[in-house]
Short mmCIF file of C-alpha atoms in Angstrom, two decimals:
data_model
loop_
_atom_site.label_atom_id
_atom_site.label_comp_id
_atom_site.label_asym_id
_atom_site.label_seq_id
_atom_site.Cartn_x
_atom_site.Cartn_y
_atom_site.Cartn_z
CA MET A 220 -0.57 84.21 22.86
CA PRO A 221 -0.39 80.45 23.17
CA GLN A 222 1.82 78.97 25.88
CA ASN A 223 4.38 77.38 23.47
CA GLY A 224 4.73 80.49 21.40
CA GLY A 225 5.56 82.41 24.58
CA ILE A 226 8.33 79.99 25.48
CA GLU A 227 9.83 80.18 22.03
CA ALA A 228 9.80 84.00 22.20
CA ILE A 229 11.55 83.91 25.58
CA LYS A 230 14.21 81.44 24.15
CA GLU A 231 14.82 83.72 21.17
CA ILE A 232 15.38 86.71 23.50
CA LEU A 233 17.59 84.77 25.95
CA PHE A 234 19.69 82.82 23.32
CA GLU A 235 19.86 85.32 20.57
CA GLU A 236 23.56 85.83 20.83
CA GLU A 237 24.31 82.03 21.05
CA ASN A 238 21.96 81.38 18.06
CA GLN A 239 23.85 83.77 15.95
CA LYS A 240 27.18 82.29 17.00
CA TYR A 241 25.82 78.84 16.13
CA LEU A 242 24.62 79.92 12.70
CA LYS A 243 27.96 81.62 12.02
CA LEU A 244 29.87 78.47 13.08
CA GLN A 245 27.66 76.25 10.93
CA GLY A 246 28.36 78.55 7.94
CA ARG A 247 32.11 78.38 8.52
CA ILE A 248 32.04 74.59 8.83
CA SER A 249 30.10 74.26 5.52
CA ASP A 250 32.62 76.63 3.79
CA PHE A 251 35.50 74.60 5.19
CA GLN A 252 33.90 71.29 4.16
CA LYS A 253 33.29 72.72 0.57
CA LYS A 254 36.92 73.94 0.34
CA LEU A 255 38.20 70.58 1.48
CA ASP A 256 36.08 68.70 -1.02
CA ASP A 257 37.19 71.00 -3.90
CA ARG A 258 40.77 70.56 -2.98
CA PHE A 259 40.51 66.73 -2.92
CA ASP A 260 38.48 66.63 -6.15
CA ASN A 261 41.01 68.78 -8.06
CA TYR A 262 44.13 67.53 -6.43
CA GLN A 263 46.39 65.31 -8.66
CA LEU A 264 49.73 64.02 -7.65
CA PRO A 265 52.14 64.88 -10.48
CA ASP A 266 53.49 61.84 -12.31
CA LYS A 267 57.05 62.97 -11.62
CA GLU A 268 56.35 63.20 -7.99
CA VAL A 269 54.85 59.68 -7.92
CA GLU A 270 57.81 58.31 -9.85
CA GLU A 271 60.23 59.93 -7.38
CA LEU A 272 58.27 58.58 -4.48
CA ILE A 273 58.21 55.06 -5.88
CA SER A 274 61.94 55.23 -6.73
CA HIS A 275 62.70 56.49 -3.23
CA ILE A 276 60.67 53.67 -1.66
CA THR A 277 62.39 51.13 -3.90
CA GLU A 278 65.76 52.51 -2.85
CA ILE A 279 65.19 52.57 0.82
CA MET A 280 63.15 49.34 0.97
CA PRO A 281 66.08 46.89 0.93
CA GLU A 282 67.97 48.97 3.44
CA LYS A 283 65.14 49.53 5.82
CA LEU A 284 63.26 46.27 5.48
CA GLY A 285 66.01 43.87 4.28
CA PRO A 286 67.42 43.02 7.72
CA ALA A 287 63.92 42.56 9.12
CA ILE A 288 62.89 40.22 6.22
CA THR A 289 66.16 38.30 6.55
CA ARG A 290 65.66 37.92 10.30
CA THR A 291 62.07 36.73 9.75
CA LEU A 292 63.11 34.25 7.09
CA LYS A 293 65.88 32.94 9.26
CA ILE A 294 63.53 32.38 12.15
CA GLN A 295 60.89 30.76 9.84
CA ILE A 296 63.48 28.49 8.23
CA GLU A 297 64.88 27.65 11.67
CA ASN A 298 61.41 26.81 12.97
CA SER A 299 60.32 24.79 9.92
CA ARG A 300 63.57 23.13 8.98
CA ASP A 301 61.98 19.79 8.12
CA GLU A 302 59.45 21.33 5.83
CA VAL A 303 62.05 23.36 3.97
CA VAL A 304 64.26 20.36 3.52
CA GLN A 305 61.33 18.36 2.20
CA VAL A 306 60.55 20.97 -0.35
CA LEU A 307 64.09 21.76 -1.46
CA TYR A 308 65.61 18.27 -1.32
CA PRO A 309 64.20 16.85 -4.56
CA ILE A 310 64.98 20.08 -6.52
CA MET A 311 68.50 20.54 -5.17
CA GLY A 312 69.15 16.76 -5.32
CA GLN A 313 68.24 16.63 -9.01
CA MET A 314 70.24 19.74 -9.79
CA ILE A 315 73.34 18.53 -7.97
CA LYS A 316 73.08 15.01 -9.49
CA LYS A 317 72.67 16.43 -12.99
CA TYR A 318 75.66 18.80 -12.45
CA VAL A 319 77.88 16.12 -11.04
CA GLN A 320 76.93 13.69 -13.79
CA LYS A 321 77.73 16.26 -16.49
CA GLU A 322 81.05 17.13 -14.84
CA ILE A 323 81.95 13.49 -14.52
CA GLU A 324 81.22 12.96 -18.24
CA ILE A 325 83.46 15.89 -19.14
CA LEU A 326 86.22 14.63 -16.79
CA SER A 327 85.88 11.08 -18.14
CA GLU A 328 86.17 12.26 -21.70
CA LYS A 329 89.23 14.35 -20.77
CA ILE A 330 90.87 11.36 -19.08
CA ASP A 331 90.17 9.21 -22.10
CA ALA A 332 91.51 11.76 -24.51
CA GLN A 333 94.62 12.15 -22.39
CA ILE A 334 95.17 8.39 -22.33
CA GLN A 335 94.83 8.10 -26.08
CA LYS A 336 96.98 11.19 -26.69
CA ALA A 337 99.89 10.26 -24.48
CA PHE A 338 101.54 7.64 -26.65
CA SER A 339 105.10 7.81 -25.32
CA PHE A 340 107.19 4.73 -24.63
CA SER A 341 106.62 5.02 -20.86
CA THR A 342 102.84 5.45 -21.24
CA LEU A 343 102.75 2.63 -23.71
CA LEU A 344 104.64 0.48 -21.29
CA GLY A 345 102.23 1.57 -18.58
CA PHE A 346 99.32 0.76 -20.74
CA ILE A 347 100.68 -2.73 -21.52
CA LYS A 348 101.31 -3.25 -17.80
CA GLY A 349 97.78 -2.06 -17.27
CA VAL A 350 96.38 -4.58 -19.75
CA PHE A 351 98.20 -7.44 -18.15
CA SER A 352 97.24 -6.38 -14.65
CA LYS A 353 93.63 -5.89 -15.92
CA LYS A 354 93.65 -2.16 -14.98
CA LYS A 355 90.71 -0.23 -16.22
CA LYS A 356 90.61 2.81 -18.42
CA GLY A 357 89.57 6.11 -16.78
CA ASP A 358 86.03 6.23 -18.05
CA GLU A 359 85.48 2.56 -17.30
CA ILE A 360 86.34 3.22 -13.65
CA ILE A 361 84.00 6.18 -13.62
CA SER A 362 81.30 4.28 -15.44
CA ASP A 363 81.60 1.49 -12.88
CA ALA A 364 81.63 3.85 -9.92
CA TYR A 365 78.71 5.97 -11.09
CA GLY A 366 76.65 3.02 -12.26
CA SER A 367 75.50 3.34 -15.93
CA GLN A 368 72.36 1.28 -15.98
CA ILE A 369 70.06 0.12 -18.70
CA GLU A 370 66.51 1.21 -17.92
CA GLU A 371 64.69 0.21 -21.04
CA ILE A 372 65.42 -1.33 -24.46
CA PHE A 373 63.17 -1.09 -27.47
CA ILE A 374 63.44 -2.86 -30.79
CA ILE A 375 61.48 -0.67 -33.17
CA GLU A 376 60.43 -1.17 -36.76
CA LYS A 377 62.27 1.53 -38.71
CA ASP A 378 59.55 2.74 -41.05
CA SER A 379 56.35 2.32 -39.06
CA GLY A 380 57.76 3.01 -35.64
CA LEU A 381 55.88 -0.06 -34.26
CA LEU A 382 57.38 -1.80 -31.29
CA ILE A 383 58.77 -5.27 -32.11
CA ALA A 384 60.01 -6.19 -28.67
CA SER A 385 61.17 -4.50 -25.51
CA TYR A 386 62.90 -5.06 -22.18
CA SER A 387 61.98 -2.83 -19.26
CA LYS A 388 63.20 -2.71 -15.66
CA ASN A 389 60.28 -0.70 -14.33
CA HIS A 390 57.51 -0.79 -16.92
CA LEU A 391 56.80 2.85 -16.12
CA ILE A 392 56.20 4.15 -19.65
CA ASP A 393 53.86 3.32 -22.47
CA GLN A 394 56.29 1.54 -24.72
CA ASP A 395 54.13 1.72 -27.90
CA MET A 396 53.76 5.46 -27.64
CA ILE A 397 57.47 5.96 -26.87
CA SER A 398 58.41 3.80 -29.88
CA GLY A 399 56.29 6.03 -32.12
CA MET A 400 57.58 9.24 -30.67
CA LEU A 401 61.25 8.12 -30.83
CA THR A 402 60.70 7.22 -34.47
CA ALA A 403 59.07 10.60 -35.14
CA ILE A 404 61.88 12.48 -33.45
CA LYS A 405 64.50 10.40 -35.30
CA SER A 406 62.71 11.06 -38.65
CA PHE A 407 62.30 14.78 -37.85
CA VAL A 408 65.99 15.29 -37.01
CA GLU A 409 67.33 13.22 -39.92
CA ASP A 410 64.96 15.01 -42.31
CA ALA A 411 65.93 18.39 -41.03
CA PHE A 412 69.70 17.85 -41.46
CA ASP A 413 69.05 15.95 -44.69
CA GLN A 414 72.45 14.25 -44.66
CA GLU A 415 72.52 11.05 -46.66
CA GLY A 416 73.44 8.08 -44.44
CA GLN A 417 73.61 10.05 -41.16
CA GLU A 418 71.40 8.95 -38.37
CA LEU A 419 70.46 10.29 -34.96
CA GLU A 420 72.62 8.47 -32.40
CA THR A 421 71.82 9.82 -28.93
CA ILE A 422 69.08 11.80 -27.25
CA SER A 423 69.78 13.33 -23.84
CA TYR A 424 66.80 13.56 -21.52
CA ASP A 425 67.34 14.85 -17.96
CA LEU A 426 69.38 12.12 -16.28
CA TYR A 427 68.95 9.70 -19.10
CA LYS A 428 70.61 9.05 -22.43
CA ILE A 429 68.73 7.31 -25.21
CA TYR A 430 71.18 5.52 -27.47
CA LEU A 431 69.92 4.59 -30.93
CA LYS A 432 71.55 1.92 -33.12
CA SER A 433 70.11 1.41 -36.53
CA PHE A 434 69.91 -1.72 -38.62
CA GLN A 435 68.34 -2.33 -41.99
CA LYS A 436 64.72 -2.81 -40.95
CA PHE A 437 64.71 -1.87 -37.34
CA TYR A 438 66.70 0.09 -34.77
CA ILE A 439 67.39 -0.52 -31.14
CA ALA A 440 66.84 2.28 -28.58
CA THR A 441 68.50 1.83 -25.27
CA VAL A 442 67.66 4.11 -22.35
CA VAL A 443 70.64 4.40 -20.05
CA SER A 444 70.75 6.20 -16.67
CA GLY A 445 73.92 7.36 -15.00
CA VAL A 446 77.16 8.30 -16.68
CA PHE A 447 77.18 7.28 -20.33
CA THR A 448 80.84 7.00 -21.05
CA ALA A 449 82.63 6.11 -24.31
CA SER A 450 83.67 2.77 -22.95
CA TYR A 451 80.12 1.94 -21.75
CA LYS A 452 78.95 2.82 -25.28
CA ASP A 453 81.57 0.43 -26.75
CA LYS A 454 80.37 -2.34 -24.48
CA LEU A 455 76.77 -1.68 -25.35
CA ASP A 456 77.63 -1.59 -29.04
CA THR A 457 79.37 -4.94 -28.90
CA LEU A 458 76.42 -6.49 -27.04
CA ILE A 459 73.88 -5.04 -29.40
CA LEU A 460 75.76 -6.39 -32.43
CA LYS A 461 76.08 -9.80 -30.83
CA PHE A 462 72.40 -9.83 -29.98
CA VAL A 463 71.31 -8.79 -33.48
CA GLU A 464 73.60 -11.37 -35.02
CA GLU A 465 72.12 -14.16 -32.95
CA MET A 466 68.59 -13.00 -33.46
CA THR A 467 69.08 -12.69 -37.24
CA LEU A 468 70.46 -16.21 -37.37
CA ARG A 469 67.32 -17.49 -35.63
CA ALA A 470 65.01 -15.01 -37.37
CA ALA A 471 63.00 -17.61 -39.19
CA SER A 472 61.71 -19.18 -36.01
CA ILE A 473 61.75 -16.54 -33.28
CA ASN A 474 58.77 -14.58 -32.05
CA LYS A 475 58.26 -11.49 -29.85
CA GLU A 476 58.63 -13.50 -26.63
CA ASP A 477 61.94 -14.93 -27.86
CA TYR A 478 63.19 -11.48 -28.68
CA GLU A 479 62.23 -10.21 -25.28
CA LYS A 480 63.84 -13.15 -23.44
CA GLY A 481 66.98 -12.72 -25.53
CA LEU A 482 67.06 -8.92 -24.71
CA GLU A 483 66.78 -9.62 -21.01
CA ASP A 484 69.50 -12.32 -20.98
CA TYR A 485 71.94 -10.20 -23.05
CA PHE A 486 71.56 -6.87 -21.35
CA LYS A 487 71.53 -8.13 -17.80
CA SER A 488 75.16 -8.99 -18.35
CA LEU A 489 75.89 -5.24 -18.56
CA GLU A 490 74.43 -4.57 -15.16
CA MET B 281 47.96 -8.44 -30.04
CA ALA B 282 48.81 -7.00 -33.45
CA SER B 283 49.63 -3.35 -33.79
CA LYS B 284 48.74 -1.33 -36.86
CA LYS B 285 49.86 2.14 -37.85
CA VAL B 286 47.13 4.49 -38.98
CA ILE B 287 48.04 7.93 -40.33
CA LEU B 288 45.70 10.91 -40.38
CA VAL B 289 46.60 13.35 -43.12
CA GLY B 290 44.98 16.41 -44.69
CA HIS B 291 45.28 20.18 -44.77
CA PHE B 292 45.98 22.32 -41.73
CA GLY B 293 42.95 22.85 -39.48
CA VAL B 294 40.60 20.22 -40.93
CA GLY B 295 40.10 18.62 -37.49
CA LYS B 296 42.44 15.59 -37.46
CA THR B 297 43.47 16.10 -33.92
CA SER B 298 39.93 16.62 -32.79
CA LEU B 299 38.85 13.39 -34.57
CA VAL B 300 41.58 11.43 -32.69
CA ARG B 301 40.62 13.08 -29.40
CA GLN B 302 36.98 12.20 -30.05
CA PHE B 303 37.92 8.68 -30.86
CA VAL B 304 40.53 8.03 -28.15
CA HIS B 305 39.22 10.18 -25.32
CA GLN B 306 35.60 10.76 -26.39
CA LYS B 307 35.97 14.48 -25.83
CA PHE B 308 35.95 17.36 -28.31
CA SER B 309 38.52 20.06 -27.99
CA ASP B 310 39.51 23.00 -30.20
CA ASP B 311 43.16 22.83 -29.13
CA TYR B 312 45.57 21.77 -31.83
CA LEU B 313 48.81 20.33 -30.62
CA THR B 314 51.83 20.10 -32.86
CA THR B 315 55.39 19.93 -31.74
CA ILE B 316 57.42 18.20 -34.43
CA GLY B 317 54.43 17.98 -36.75
CA VAL B 318 53.01 14.68 -35.38
CA LYS B 319 51.05 13.56 -32.41
CA ILE B 320 50.88 9.88 -31.49
CA ASP B 321 48.01 8.13 -29.74
CA LYS B 322 46.86 4.58 -29.41
CA LYS B 323 43.60 2.73 -29.07
CA GLU B 324 42.67 -0.90 -28.70
CA MET B 325 39.84 -2.16 -30.87
CA SER B 326 38.10 -5.46 -31.23
CA ILE B 327 36.92 -6.42 -34.68
CA GLU B 328 35.02 -9.66 -35.06
CA GLY B 329 36.54 -11.01 -31.89
CA LYS B 330 40.09 -10.17 -32.83
CA SER B 331 41.88 -7.49 -30.80
CA VAL B 332 44.03 -4.98 -32.60
CA GLN B 333 45.95 -2.04 -31.34
CA LEU B 334 45.85 1.15 -33.48
CA ILE B 335 48.81 3.46 -33.30
CA LEU B 336 47.44 6.69 -34.59
CA TRP B 337 49.88 9.18 -36.17
CA ASP B 338 48.14 12.55 -36.44
CA ILE B 339 50.31 14.31 -38.99
CA ALA B 340 50.08 18.07 -39.10
CA GLY B 341 49.02 19.65 -42.38
CA GLU B 342 51.81 21.53 -44.07
CA THR B 343 51.68 25.32 -44.01
CA SER B 344 53.89 27.72 -45.94
CA SER B 345 56.21 27.91 -42.89
CA SER B 346 56.38 24.22 -42.00
CA LYS B 347 57.60 21.16 -43.80
CA ILE B 348 56.55 17.81 -42.49
CA PRO B 349 58.89 14.81 -43.08
CA GLN B 350 57.45 12.39 -45.57
CA SER B 351 59.00 9.57 -43.52
CA TYR B 352 56.18 9.94 -40.97
CA LYS B 353 53.94 8.18 -43.42
CA LEU B 354 56.20 5.21 -44.01
CA GLY B 355 55.07 1.83 -42.84
CA ALA B 356 51.37 2.85 -42.39
CA HIS B 357 48.79 0.10 -42.55
CA GLY B 358 45.85 2.54 -43.13
CA ILE B 359 45.16 6.15 -44.15
CA LEU B 360 42.50 8.55 -43.10
CA TYR B 361 42.43 11.57 -45.45
CA VAL B 362 40.60 14.34 -43.58
CA MET B 363 38.92 17.27 -45.25
CA ASP B 364 36.86 20.23 -43.94
CA VAL B 365 33.43 20.39 -45.57
CA SER B 366 33.26 24.10 -45.04
CA ARG B 367 36.57 24.89 -46.80
CA PRO B 368 36.75 23.69 -50.42
CA SER B 369 40.51 24.46 -50.52
CA THR B 370 40.97 21.40 -48.27
CA TYR B 371 39.65 19.02 -50.95
CA GLU B 372 40.25 20.86 -54.22
CA ASN B 373 43.53 19.02 -54.83
CA LEU B 374 42.43 15.77 -53.26
CA ASN B 375 43.32 13.52 -56.19
CA GLU B 376 46.86 14.93 -56.44
CA GLN B 377 47.31 14.53 -52.75
CA ILE B 378 46.16 10.89 -52.79
CA ALA B 379 48.35 10.20 -55.85
CA GLU B 380 51.28 11.52 -53.80
CA LEU B 381 50.41 9.27 -50.89
CA ARG B 382 50.10 6.26 -53.25
CA LYS B 383 53.77 6.71 -54.31
CA ILE B 384 54.89 5.63 -50.84
CA LEU B 385 51.87 3.60 -49.65
CA SER B 386 50.61 1.96 -52.83
CA ASN B 387 47.84 -0.42 -51.71
CA VAL B 388 47.18 0.64 -48.20
CA PRO B 389 43.50 1.03 -47.31
CA LEU B 390 42.33 4.62 -47.43
CA ILE B 391 39.14 6.36 -46.33
CA CYS B 392 38.30 10.02 -46.99
CA LEU B 393 36.66 11.78 -44.09
CA ALA B 394 34.59 14.85 -44.72
CA ASN B 395 34.87 16.39 -41.30
CA LYS B 396 32.88 19.23 -39.58
CA SER B 397 29.75 17.73 -41.22
CA ASP B 398 27.75 19.76 -38.68
CA LEU B 399 28.63 22.74 -40.92
CA LEU B 400 27.74 21.01 -44.19
CA SER B 401 25.67 22.83 -46.83
CA PRO B 402 24.00 20.83 -49.66
CA ASN B 403 26.00 22.59 -52.37
CA PHE B 404 29.32 21.64 -50.79
CA ARG B 405 28.16 18.04 -50.32
CA LYS B 406 27.64 17.56 -54.06
CA ASP B 407 30.89 19.18 -54.93
CA LEU B 408 32.77 17.14 -52.39
CA GLU B 409 31.29 13.81 -53.50
CA GLU B 410 32.31 14.65 -57.09
CA LYS B 411 35.86 15.42 -55.99
CA VAL B 412 36.17 12.19 -53.92
CA GLY B 413 35.01 10.03 -56.81
CA ASP B 414 35.63 6.35 -56.25
CA HIS B 415 37.35 6.66 -52.91
CA LYS B 416 35.39 5.60 -49.86
CA LEU B 417 33.87 8.69 -48.20
CA LEU B 418 32.45 9.19 -44.73
CA PHE B 419 30.93 12.40 -43.30
CA THR B 420 32.21 12.93 -39.79
CA SER B 421 31.96 15.49 -37.02
CA ALA B 422 34.47 15.59 -34.22
CA LYS B 423 32.19 18.03 -32.50
CA THR B 424 29.08 15.88 -32.36
CA GLY B 425 30.88 12.57 -32.59
CA GLU B 426 28.97 11.66 -35.81
CA ASN B 427 30.61 8.67 -37.62
CA VAL B 428 33.90 9.02 -35.74
CA GLU B 429 33.88 5.56 -34.30
CA VAL B 430 32.48 4.18 -37.62
CA ALA B 431 35.35 5.77 -39.54
CA PHE B 432 38.03 4.17 -37.43
CA GLU B 433 36.20 0.83 -37.29
CA SER B 434 35.76 0.72 -41.10
CA LEU B 435 39.40 1.47 -41.65
CA THR B 436 40.46 -1.19 -39.10
CA LYS B 437 38.26 -3.80 -40.81
CA GLU B 438 39.85 -2.97 -44.16
CA ILE B 439 43.33 -3.11 -42.66
CA MET B 440 42.63 -6.54 -41.15
CA SER B 441 41.30 -8.02 -44.32
CA TRP B 442 44.15 -6.42 -46.31
CA THR B 443 47.02 -7.68 -44.09
#
């Protein structure tokens, strides 16, 4: 018998019991592994159970995590106050400004309506006194206080939408394109409502009002920022009519530069 | 610098917007933008040493669900009538369409553009040329850029000699 074979035989005799235990244990582990695999392969969480679980988590989430999230946010905001302000300031500022402007417009219109409605002797007397003491109407005061300002003026050929002349405070926009687009919008609205002789008068855009005044061959578009009250509109109307009258009288000789100089002189008086 | 209004008209989807894009931005795009039925662009050109600014009114083609105001065409100094060479329906009623345009823009220079010329088949070409008749015709492709610059230049030249 070779030497190695002898050792193996002695091992078999000495560890027979352990070997059997080992084989038995290995078999049980394999069975257990198989059972576990089968169970995972075949196991499906019922839809209803999943739904209930999700609904439960959704329910308890605000209660359990809410305070922690709030605390975290508070700490984060506290620690980065400057950054938060920087992000929120323009958005909040615009929102508040827009809201206040709208509210002031409503208030101003109410005051104006009230003034015109109240026509008793005492109010009439008060009004006369006001005229002599140069008191201003409600919306005039508001308009003065909240600074209606002319940003841009365009004189636009009615049919073609081509820009004849313009006055701009900031030169921020492409005036030729704006003239075309305003004419297109005007045509679109007037065509849609199809009312003979009626024309689009104002367009509201964010914090701006675009006031359109039509004449035979052209129209004037005035972009106003701030509160656009009825009295400001009256003033603007008067000025536009005066300007057009003067320009028409000089029409034979004036050119684009004259128009633009005239626009600047006229409308600066409203500022 | 003088400004001239040029309108681009024609059926829906013939490539008017793409022609303008190719001309103004030198880039072809399949997007078609319409809001109130018109898109306005501008481009400066120099013709024989004279500068002129073209204000381009890209007027959407009418569909059964949209009506485009006729007033968009008023005051135009030049017309580009755009057709799609691969769709005969876009030039079948060409003469009636031009007659309608002539009611409001009687003597204004007009050029017919047979667009999408990269898709042109010889049969369609003959048919199209017959339909266009005496009107000036150019074959263009907004996709390859073929004749796009030429089309706008030719029209501008005609506008300048007409006004």
